[in-house]
Amino acid sequence: MTAFDLMRFEDWTDPVRSAEREVASLLPDADEGRPPVLFVPGLGHGAWAFAEHWLPHAAGRGFPAHVLGPRPGGDLRALVHDVVQTAAALPRQAVLVGHGVGALVVARALGRYPARAAVLVAPVLDGWSALGSALRANPGGTLPALVGGRLKLSARQLFGAGLPAEQAGEYLARMDPRPRRELLGRAVPPRPVGTPPVLVAGSPDDRVVSRKALDRAAAAYGGDPLLFPGMAHDLMLESSWAEPIDAILDWLGKQGGR
Amino acid sequence: MHDSPDLGDRRDAVCVVGAGASGLTAVKNLLELGFQVDCYERETAVGGAWNWRHDRSPVYAGAHLISSRQHTEFPDFPMPDTWPDYPHHSQVLTYLERYAKHFGLGEHVWFGMEVVSAVPTADGGWEVTTQSTGGGSSRTQRYAALIVANGHNWDPRKPDIPGEFRGRVMHANAYKDPAVLRGRKVLVVGGGNTGCDIAVEAAQQATRVWHSTRRGYWYAPKYVLGRPADQVNDALLKWRLPLRLRQWLYRRTVRLTTGDLTRFGLPAPDHQPYESHPVVNSQLPYYLGHGKITPVPDVTAFDGAAVELAGGERIEPDLVITATGYRPRFEFLAPELLDVNEHGRPDLHLHTFARKNPTLAVIGLVQPDAGVFPLAHWQSVAVAQWLRLRRTDPARAAVVQQKESVRPLASWSRRQVVPSERHWFEVDHIDYLRSLESLLNQMEPSK
Ligand SMILES: Cc1cc2nc3c(=O)[nH]c(=O)nc-3n(C[C@H](O)[C@H](O)[C@H](O)COP(=O)(O)OP(=O)(O)OC[C@H]3O[C@@H](n4cnc5c(N)ncnc54)[C@H](O)[C@@H]3O)c2cc1C
Ligand SMILES: NC(=O)c1ccc[n+]([C@@H]2O[C@H](COP(=O)([O-])OP(=O)(O)OC[C@H]3O[C@@H](n4cnc5c(N)ncnc54)[C@H](OP(=O)(O)O)[C@@H]3O)[C@@H](O)[C@H]2O)c1
């Protein structure tokens, strides 16, 4: 991991332009002083992917919950900028929870914002490995994208058998993945500022992020992944969505305040 | 001395003096490394200079940043990107208040408490005496380290002008509201950012404005090529262009943007660009060109209703505002602790670390050619890491100290500046950050 990041010529000479951000929030009825949680969806997923289950569930358990939709056409730098902007606008130090490519965005944002804690769910930190998995699980939808066509995600890639096909189809219809070349690569994530606890969570049966990639991601943060066997890549949309978010919130509860 | 002796021992805790931008970032970065922190602030709220409700605040109603937002924000807590390039001072205060709230800093700050004395103890710690403002009781506590973040823009440096003046004389520190300028004949003394800002405000309010400077300056515009000037400047620094070449480019740029100001009667600069603290003001040339501001030389004397200028000319203003800057002050510390010389200037490693006392540091005592907050942030990170290293690995700490003691001064402090009492702590933000970066890397745990 890269260490201190003092020289920021890119931001000093060519700052990211502001754009309107789509943020959906659900606040618990009573403020019990819990840290706000900011969900960051991944490739092709909008704010809706978290608004579906995890956002209301986190709010129900007393966490002010927010989700940030990715800016249309935004490159990785702009997405990171938006996460840091959104987090800094919250009244208290936030917990960042990213899924898939959203976890890559969070990993980058951790170098720029001292999060209270962070959770990387099925993180796509290694673009090549994710591409390999995608080609295996969904060659028909992935290959065209390699030659400039459109990427089409498939139910088999993202969801387990437990999710009714009709529901899966509905989710897929909302997805509009526009992968950028910069996602390919194995970027070294920056060292998180403020040394927050970082949890990597995922499933050994994920068809996008391999078990190996999960282990590598967790090792980079000095831990082991928290595993939910049997689940597919979109943990927050699966029919057993409650199990991982409960485990994540339990873990959060155990990270004592300073 | 103490009316209620109460020698509390805060053991490993660190004491921070001041809750302005520098003190707040010190508190945050110390907490982040697990230190216990007590911060004392003599005012009743955070924000320091930017809290213009504070009597000593140097900020006036119309003040906007001169460093652009991206150069001013803390590196790990950006200002909202919907804010303008140059936010108003009230936004800067809002920002600092949010920073304090976001990181829960308030509960570590004792407001209305002035540090009146800090004395090193035999075991390497500090005995800090605080007194509640308004003359309440005082108490003394022990700390492991002392971080001074008391600011250097609150004690007016007032010029010694011989003679008596019948009109009103005020230092810029007391100037808040342009209403005092309305319908007056105003003389503004001083060519720093404050003097230029006030001259411009006076040009819009007063019936007559003279602006006295004792030398010529490089007045930089706020925008170059449609971008904030400091952002364009950094593009040059990024490529590590040699100083000479940057000076040449600067002169060209000023010529093409601001133009030649000597034709309005301003003296030509007596120094090269980058050799004095940047003055950033796009409106000064505008009002000079509209005849709203008359540039005049140095003031030599007061004489009843008149002010005498170098060269013998006499003018008759009814209000004189001296925008002649501020002096650093460290009354609660014995001067030798900061190696303060006869001019009142501390001599600190990287303008931060006391040379003889390893548990004493000062945050924010720099005049950069960019925003202060990022430098104060990284200074605090370095100080926190240093204090931790001393505790966890004294042998390594000794090695780092040894290495740092031979770091050449010219690598982090401005090499050449115009001779003037205010430029001794002028730094080039890039050189300075690079030095801090190398210090931070030295303190990394060895793998
Ligand atoms: C008009 C003006 C405009 C400026 N514009 C810019 C700009 O555009 N960009 C920029 O980066 N900087 C600018 N500055 C510089 C400004 O000083 C810094 O931005 C910043 O305020 C420095 O913060 P600080 O915490 O070091 O000092 P301060 O803000 O002065 O804070 C020091 C704090 O310490 C407290 N204190 C002092 N002594 C004691 C004591 N003994 N016990 C307890 N508390 C104590 C004070 O009450 C105060 O709250 C400007 C300054 C002025 C005067
Ligand atoms: N808008 C803004 O963001 C803003 C506004 C104001 C100030 N600031 C910052 O605040 C700090 C203080 O600025 P400042 O302008 O108040 O003070 P300053 O930078 O110290 O400038 C003082 C000015 O007064 C002159 N001067 C000093 N003593 C004098 C004397 N005895 N007789 C005649 N002239 C004398 C100096 O001349 P010499 O050149 O000979 O020293 C200089 O021109 C700086 O860091 C500045 O950048 C920012």
mmCIF file of N, CA, C and O and ligand atoms in Angstrom, chain B residues 50 60 63-67 152-153 157-160 171-172 189-197 212-215 217 222 276-278 280 298-299 323-326 367 418-423, ligand 2:
data_model
loop_
_atom_site.group_PDB
_atom_site.id
_atom_site.type_symbol
_atom_site.label_atom_id
_atom_site.label_comp_id
_atom_site.label_asym_id
_atom_site.label_seq_id
_atom_site.Cartn_x
_atom_site.Cartn_y
_atom_site.Cartn_z
ATOM 1 N N TRP B 50 -10.611 32.840 11.925
ATOM 2 C CA TRP B 50 -11.770 32.834 11.030
ATOM 3 C C TRP B 50 -13.080 33.057 11.761
ATOM 4 O O TRP B 50 -14.132 33.108 11.136
ATOM 5 N N TYR B 60 -12.235 40.739 8.356
ATOM 6 C CA TYR B 60 -13.185 41.828 8.172
ATOM 7 C C TYR B 60 -14.342 41.349 7.301
ATOM 8 O O TYR B 60 -14.233 40.315 6.622
ATOM 9 N N ALA B 63 -13.891 39.816 3.740
ATOM 10 C CA ALA B 63 -12.725 38.966 3.449
ATOM 11 C C ALA B 63 -13.119 37.630 2.810
ATOM 12 O O ALA B 63 -14.006 36.928 3.295
ATOM 13 N N HIS B 64 -12.477 37.329 1.727
ATOM 14 C CA HIS B 64 -12.554 36.012 1.093
ATOM 15 C C HIS B 64 -11.155 35.421 1.106
ATOM 16 O O HIS B 64 -10.172 36.142 1.220
ATOM 17 N N LEU B 65 -11.090 34.089 0.961
ATOM 18 C CA LEU B 65 -9.783 33.447 0.888
ATOM 19 C C LEU B 65 -8.975 34.031 -0.269
ATOM 20 O O LEU B 65 -9.543 34.480 -1.266
ATOM 21 N N ILE B 66 -7.638 33.993 -0.116
ATOM 22 C CA ILE B 66 -6.801 34.295 -1.274
ATOM 23 C C ILE B 66 -6.199 33.019 -1.841
ATOM 24 O O ILE B 66 -5.746 32.986 -2.968
ATOM 25 N N SER B 67 -6.181 31.974 -1.038
ATOM 26 C CA SER B 67 -5.767 30.672 -1.573
ATOM 27 C C SER B 67 -7.051 29.990 -2.025
ATOM 28 O O SER B 67 -8.080 30.102 -1.357
ATOM 29 N N HIS B 152 -0.641 33.361 14.587
ATOM 30 C CA HIS B 152 0.312 34.475 14.562
ATOM 31 C C HIS B 152 -0.279 35.690 13.864
ATOM 32 O O HIS B 152 0.433 36.550 13.381
ATOM 33 N N ASN B 153 -1.592 35.723 13.781
ATOM 34 C CA ASN B 153 -2.228 36.865 13.128
ATOM 35 C C ASN B 153 -3.210 37.553 14.068
ATOM 36 O O ASN B 153 -4.335 37.873 13.678
ATOM 37 N N ARG B 157 1.079 44.441 14.618
ATOM 38 C CA ARG B 157 2.383 45.100 14.537
ATOM 39 C C ARG B 157 2.089 46.544 14.136
ATOM 40 O O ARG B 157 1.697 46.810 13.000
ATOM 41 N N LYS B 158 2.224 47.452 15.118
ATOM 42 C CA LYS B 158 1.840 48.842 14.848
ATOM 43 C C LYS B 158 3.066 49.659 14.495
ATOM 44 O O LYS B 158 4.078 49.573 15.177
ATOM 45 N N PRO B 159 2.974 50.444 13.440
ATOM 46 C CA PRO B 159 4.144 51.230 13.046
ATOM 47 C C PRO B 159 4.363 52.392 14.008
ATOM 48 O O PRO B 159 3.418 52.909 14.598
ATOM 49 N N ASP B 160 5.633 52.755 14.140
ATOM 50 C CA ASP B 160 6.005 53.898 14.971
ATOM 51 C C ASP B 160 6.050 55.130 14.090
ATOM 52 O O ASP B 160 7.043 55.365 13.419
ATOM 53 N N HIS B 171 -5.510 50.168 13.710
ATOM 54 C CA HIS B 171 -4.840 49.048 13.038
ATOM 55 C C HIS B 171 -5.905 48.207 12.333
ATOM 56 O O HIS B 171 -7.056 48.142 12.786
ATOM 57 N N ALA B 172 -5.502 47.564 11.257
ATOM 58 C CA ALA B 172 -6.434 46.749 10.472
ATOM 59 C C ALA B 172 -7.163 45.718 11.334
ATOM 60 O O ALA B 172 -8.280 45.316 11.021
ATOM 61 N N VAL B 189 -2.259 52.037 5.091
ATOM 62 C CA VAL B 189 -0.812 51.823 5.104
ATOM 63 C C VAL B 189 -0.522 50.329 5.092
ATOM 64 O O VAL B 189 -1.052 49.585 5.927
ATOM 65 N N GLY B 190 0.314 49.885 4.159
ATOM 66 C CA GLY B 190 0.707 48.474 4.116
ATOM 67 C C GLY B 190 0.252 47.814 2.829
ATOM 68 O O GLY B 190 -0.892 47.981 2.393
ATOM 69 N N GLY B 191 1.153 47.091 2.215
ATOM 70 C CA GLY B 191 0.878 46.483 0.910
ATOM 71 C C GLY B 191 0.720 44.979 0.975
ATOM 72 O O GLY B 191 0.894 44.287 -0.020
ATOM 73 N N GLY B 192 0.398 44.449 2.152
ATOM 74 C CA GLY B 192 0.105 43.017 2.244
ATOM 75 C C GLY B 192 -1.326 42.768 1.772
ATOM 76 O O GLY B 192 -1.994 43.673 1.265
ATOM 77 N N ASN B 193 -1.792 41.568 1.961
ATOM 78 C CA ASN B 193 -3.152 41.243 1.505
ATOM 79 C C ASN B 193 -4.214 42.047 2.242
ATOM 80 O O ASN B 193 -5.214 42.453 1.662
ATOM 81 N N THR B 194 -3.974 42.299 3.540
ATOM 82 C CA THR B 194 -4.950 43.074 4.295
ATOM 83 C C THR B 194 -5.025 44.503 3.758
ATOM 84 O O THR B 194 -6.118 45.027 3.486
ATOM 85 N N GLY B 195 -3.852 45.131 3.589
ATOM 86 C CA GLY B 195 -3.819 46.511 3.107
ATOM 87 C C GLY B 195 -4.510 46.645 1.758
ATOM 88 O O GLY B 195 -5.296 47.576 1.526
ATOM 89 N N CYS B 196 -4.248 45.699 0.879
ATOM 90 C CA CYS B 196 -4.839 45.779 -0.459
ATOM 91 C C CYS B 196 -6.347 45.551 -0.403
ATOM 92 O O CYS B 196 -7.116 46.249 -1.068
ATOM 93 N N ASP B 197 -6.776 44.572 0.380
ATOM 94 C CA ASP B 197 -8.216 44.325 0.531
ATOM 95 C C ASP B 197 -8.931 45.576 1.056
ATOM 96 O O ASP B 197 -9.991 45.964 0.553
ATOM 97 N N SER B 212 -0.589 53.601 0.957
ATOM 98 C CA SER B 212 0.851 53.799 1.149
ATOM 99 C C SER B 212 1.577 52.457 1.243
ATOM 100 O O SER B 212 1.233 51.598 2.061
ATOM 101 N N THR B 213 2.573 52.273 0.397
ATOM 102 C CA THR B 213 3.411 51.073 0.489
ATOM 103 C C THR B 213 4.869 51.507 0.480
ATOM 104 O O THR B 213 5.223 52.481 -0.168
ATOM 105 N N ARG B 214 5.676 50.769 1.210
ATOM 106 C CA ARG B 214 7.078 51.193 1.281
ATOM 107 C C ARG B 214 7.958 50.487 0.258
ATOM 108 O O ARG B 214 9.160 50.636 0.259
ATOM 109 N N ARG B 215 7.341 49.687 -0.548
ATOM 110 C CA ARG B 215 8.075 49.071 -1.669
ATOM 111 C C ARG B 215 7.071 48.650 -2.731
ATOM 112 O O ARG B 215 5.853 48.699 -2.502
ATOM 113 N N TYR B 217 5.367 45.658 -5.141
ATOM 114 C CA TYR B 217 5.089 44.219 -4.990
ATOM 115 C C TYR B 217 4.655 43.625 -6.322
ATOM 116 O O TYR B 217 4.295 44.341 -7.246
ATOM 117 N N LYS B 222 -6.330 36.968 -9.035
ATOM 118 C CA LYS B 222 -6.911 35.748 -8.479
ATOM 119 C C LYS B 222 -7.095 34.687 -9.555
ATOM 120 O O LYS B 222 -7.123 33.503 -9.267
ATOM 121 N N SER B 276 8.689 37.486 -1.980
ATOM 122 C CA SER B 276 7.883 38.063 -0.903
ATOM 123 C C SER B 276 6.570 37.280 -0.832
ATOM 124 O O SER B 276 6.213 36.572 -1.773
ATOM 125 N N HIS B 277 5.888 37.422 0.298
ATOM 126 C CA HIS B 277 4.623 36.714 0.464
ATOM 127 C C HIS B 277 3.657 37.163 -0.638
ATOM 128 O O HIS B 277 3.537 38.354 -0.901
ATOM 129 N N PRO B 278 3.003 36.213 -1.298
ATOM 130 C CA PRO B 278 2.155 36.614 -2.426
ATOM 131 C C PRO B 278 1.018 37.555 -2.018
ATOM 132 O O PRO B 278 0.371 37.352 -0.992
ATOM 133 N N VAL B 280 -2.457 38.705 -3.462
ATOM 134 C CA VAL B 280 -3.381 38.259 -4.499
ATOM 135 C C VAL B 280 -4.590 39.176 -4.471
ATOM 136 O O VAL B 280 -5.369 39.162 -3.513
ATOM 137 N N ASP B 298 5.874 55.685 1.515
ATOM 138 C CA ASP B 298 5.870 55.440 2.956
ATOM 139 C C ASP B 298 5.479 56.695 3.745
ATOM 140 O O ASP B 298 5.745 57.819 3.329
ATOM 141 N N VAL B 299 4.849 56.475 4.869
ATOM 142 C CA VAL B 299 4.481 57.577 5.767
ATOM 143 C C VAL B 299 5.692 57.914 6.636
ATOM 144 O O VAL B 299 6.309 57.013 7.214
ATOM 145 N N ALA B 323 -2.381 48.684 8.034
ATOM 146 C CA ALA B 323 -2.470 47.237 7.760
ATOM 147 C C ALA B 323 -1.051 46.720 7.684
ATOM 148 O O ALA B 323 -0.585 46.273 6.639
ATOM 149 N N THR B 324 -0.366 46.819 8.808
ATOM 150 C CA THR B 324 1.069 46.552 8.831
ATOM 151 C C THR B 324 1.389 45.182 9.423
ATOM 152 O O THR B 324 2.520 44.916 9.817
ATOM 153 N N GLY B 325 0.414 44.339 9.480
ATOM 154 C CA GLY B 325 0.664 42.944 9.830
ATOM 155 C C GLY B 325 0.608 42.640 11.312
ATOM 156 O O GLY B 325 0.165 43.458 12.128
ATOM 157 N N TYR B 326 1.057 41.435 11.639
ATOM 158 C CA TYR B 326 0.938 40.891 12.992
ATOM 159 C C TYR B 326 2.258 40.271 13.420
ATOM 160 O O TYR B 326 3.090 39.939 12.577
ATOM 161 N N GLN B 367 4.280 30.735 6.674
ATOM 162 C CA GLN B 367 3.623 31.616 5.718
ATOM 163 C C GLN B 367 3.848 30.991 4.348
ATOM 164 O O GLN B 367 4.849 31.244 3.694
ATOM 165 N N VAL B 418 12.818 39.092 0.379
ATOM 166 C CA VAL B 418 13.079 40.508 0.515
ATOM 167 C C VAL B 418 13.335 40.794 2.006
ATOM 168 O O VAL B 418 12.688 40.216 2.876
ATOM 169 N N PRO B 419 14.316 41.637 2.315
ATOM 170 C CA PRO B 419 14.575 41.898 3.736
ATOM 171 C C PRO B 419 13.424 42.679 4.358
ATOM 172 O O PRO B 419 13.167 43.817 3.996
ATOM 173 N N SER B 420 12.714 42.053 5.244
ATOM 174 C CA SER B 420 11.544 42.658 5.881
ATOM 175 C C SER B 420 11.234 41.770 7.059
ATOM 176 O O SER B 420 11.468 40.559 6.997
ATOM 177 N N GLU B 421 10.718 42.322 8.133
ATOM 178 C CA GLU B 421 10.624 41.520 9.361
ATOM 179 C C GLU B 421 9.599 40.397 9.265
ATOM 180 O O GLU B 421 9.550 39.534 10.104
ATOM 181 N N ARG B 422 8.778 40.395 8.193
ATOM 182 C CA ARG B 422 7.706 39.407 8.171
ATOM 183 C C ARG B 422 8.034 38.145 7.377
ATOM 184 O O ARG B 422 7.225 37.230 7.307
ATOM 185 N N HIS B 423 9.183 38.064 6.730
ATOM 186 C CA HIS B 423 9.378 36.962 5.791
ATOM 187 C C HIS B 423 10.197 35.787 6.287
ATOM 188 O O HIS B 423 10.478 34.862 5.527
HETATM 189 N N1 LIG C 2 -7.950 37.809 1.683
HETATM 190 C C1 LIG C 2 -7.115 37.039 2.340
HETATM 191 O O1 LIG C 2 -7.195 35.854 2.294
HETATM 192 C C2 LIG C 2 -6.085 37.682 3.210
HETATM 193 C C3 LIG C 2 -6.292 38.981 3.560
HETATM 194 C C4 LIG C 2 -5.414 39.552 4.427
HETATM 195 C C5 LIG C 2 -4.348 38.858 4.951
HETATM 196 N N2 LIG C 2 -4.143 37.575 4.602
HETATM 197 C C6 LIG C 2 -3.016 36.852 5.180
HETATM 198 O O2 LIG C 2 -2.837 37.255 6.516
HETATM 199 C C7 LIG C 2 -1.462 37.402 6.828
HETATM 200 C C8 LIG C 2 -1.168 38.818 7.298
HETATM 201 O O3 LIG C 2 -1.354 39.735 6.218
HETATM 202 P P1 LIG C 2 -1.285 41.298 6.403
HETATM 203 O O4 LIG C 2 -1.485 41.925 5.114
HETATM 204 O O5 LIG C 2 -2.168 41.693 7.517
HETATM 205 O O6 LIG C 2 0.203 41.564 6.950
HETATM 206 P P2 LIG C 2 1.622 41.374 6.219
HETATM 207 O O7 LIG C 2 1.565 40.322 5.198
HETATM 208 O O8 LIG C 2 2.610 41.249 7.304
HETATM 209 O O9 LIG C 2 1.863 42.750 5.459
HETATM 210 C C9 LIG C 2 2.168 43.922 6.157
HETATM 211 C C10 LIG C 2 2.408 45.054 5.172
HETATM 212 O O10 LIG C 2 2.682 46.230 5.903
HETATM 213 C C11 LIG C 2 3.983 46.694 5.592
HETATM 214 N N3 LIG C 2 4.565 47.240 6.822
HETATM 215 C C12 LIG C 2 4.906 46.563 7.938
HETATM 216 N N4 LIG C 2 5.388 47.400 8.865
HETATM 217 C C13 LIG C 2 5.367 48.632 8.316
HETATM 218 C C14 LIG C 2 5.742 49.901 8.778
HETATM 219 N N5 LIG C 2 6.260 50.073 10.006
HETATM 220 N N6 LIG C 2 5.567 50.935 7.963
HETATM 221 C C15 LIG C 2 5.064 50.771 6.736
HETATM 222 N N7 LIG C 2 4.685 49.604 6.242
HETATM 223 C C16 LIG C 2 4.836 48.528 7.021
HETATM 224 C C17 LIG C 2 4.738 45.517 5.064
HETATM 225 O O11 LIG C 2 5.804 45.934 4.252
HETATM 226 P P3 LIG C 2 7.090 45.008 3.914
HETATM 227 O O12 LIG C 2 6.862 44.480 2.553
HETATM 228 O O13 LIG C 2 8.240 45.939 3.983
HETATM 229 O O14 LIG C 2 7.158 43.943 4.937
HETATM 230 C C18 LIG C 2 3.625 44.835 4.284
HETATM 231 O O15 LIG C 2 3.390 45.467 3.074
HETATM 232 C C19 LIG C 2 -0.740 36.998 5.559
HETATM 233 O O16 LIG C 2 -0.457 35.632 5.629
HETATM 234 C C20 LIG C 2 -1.750 37.218 4.482
HETATM 235 O O17 LIG C 2 -1.573 36.420 3.337
HETATM 236 C C21 LIG C 2 -4.982 36.982 3.711
#
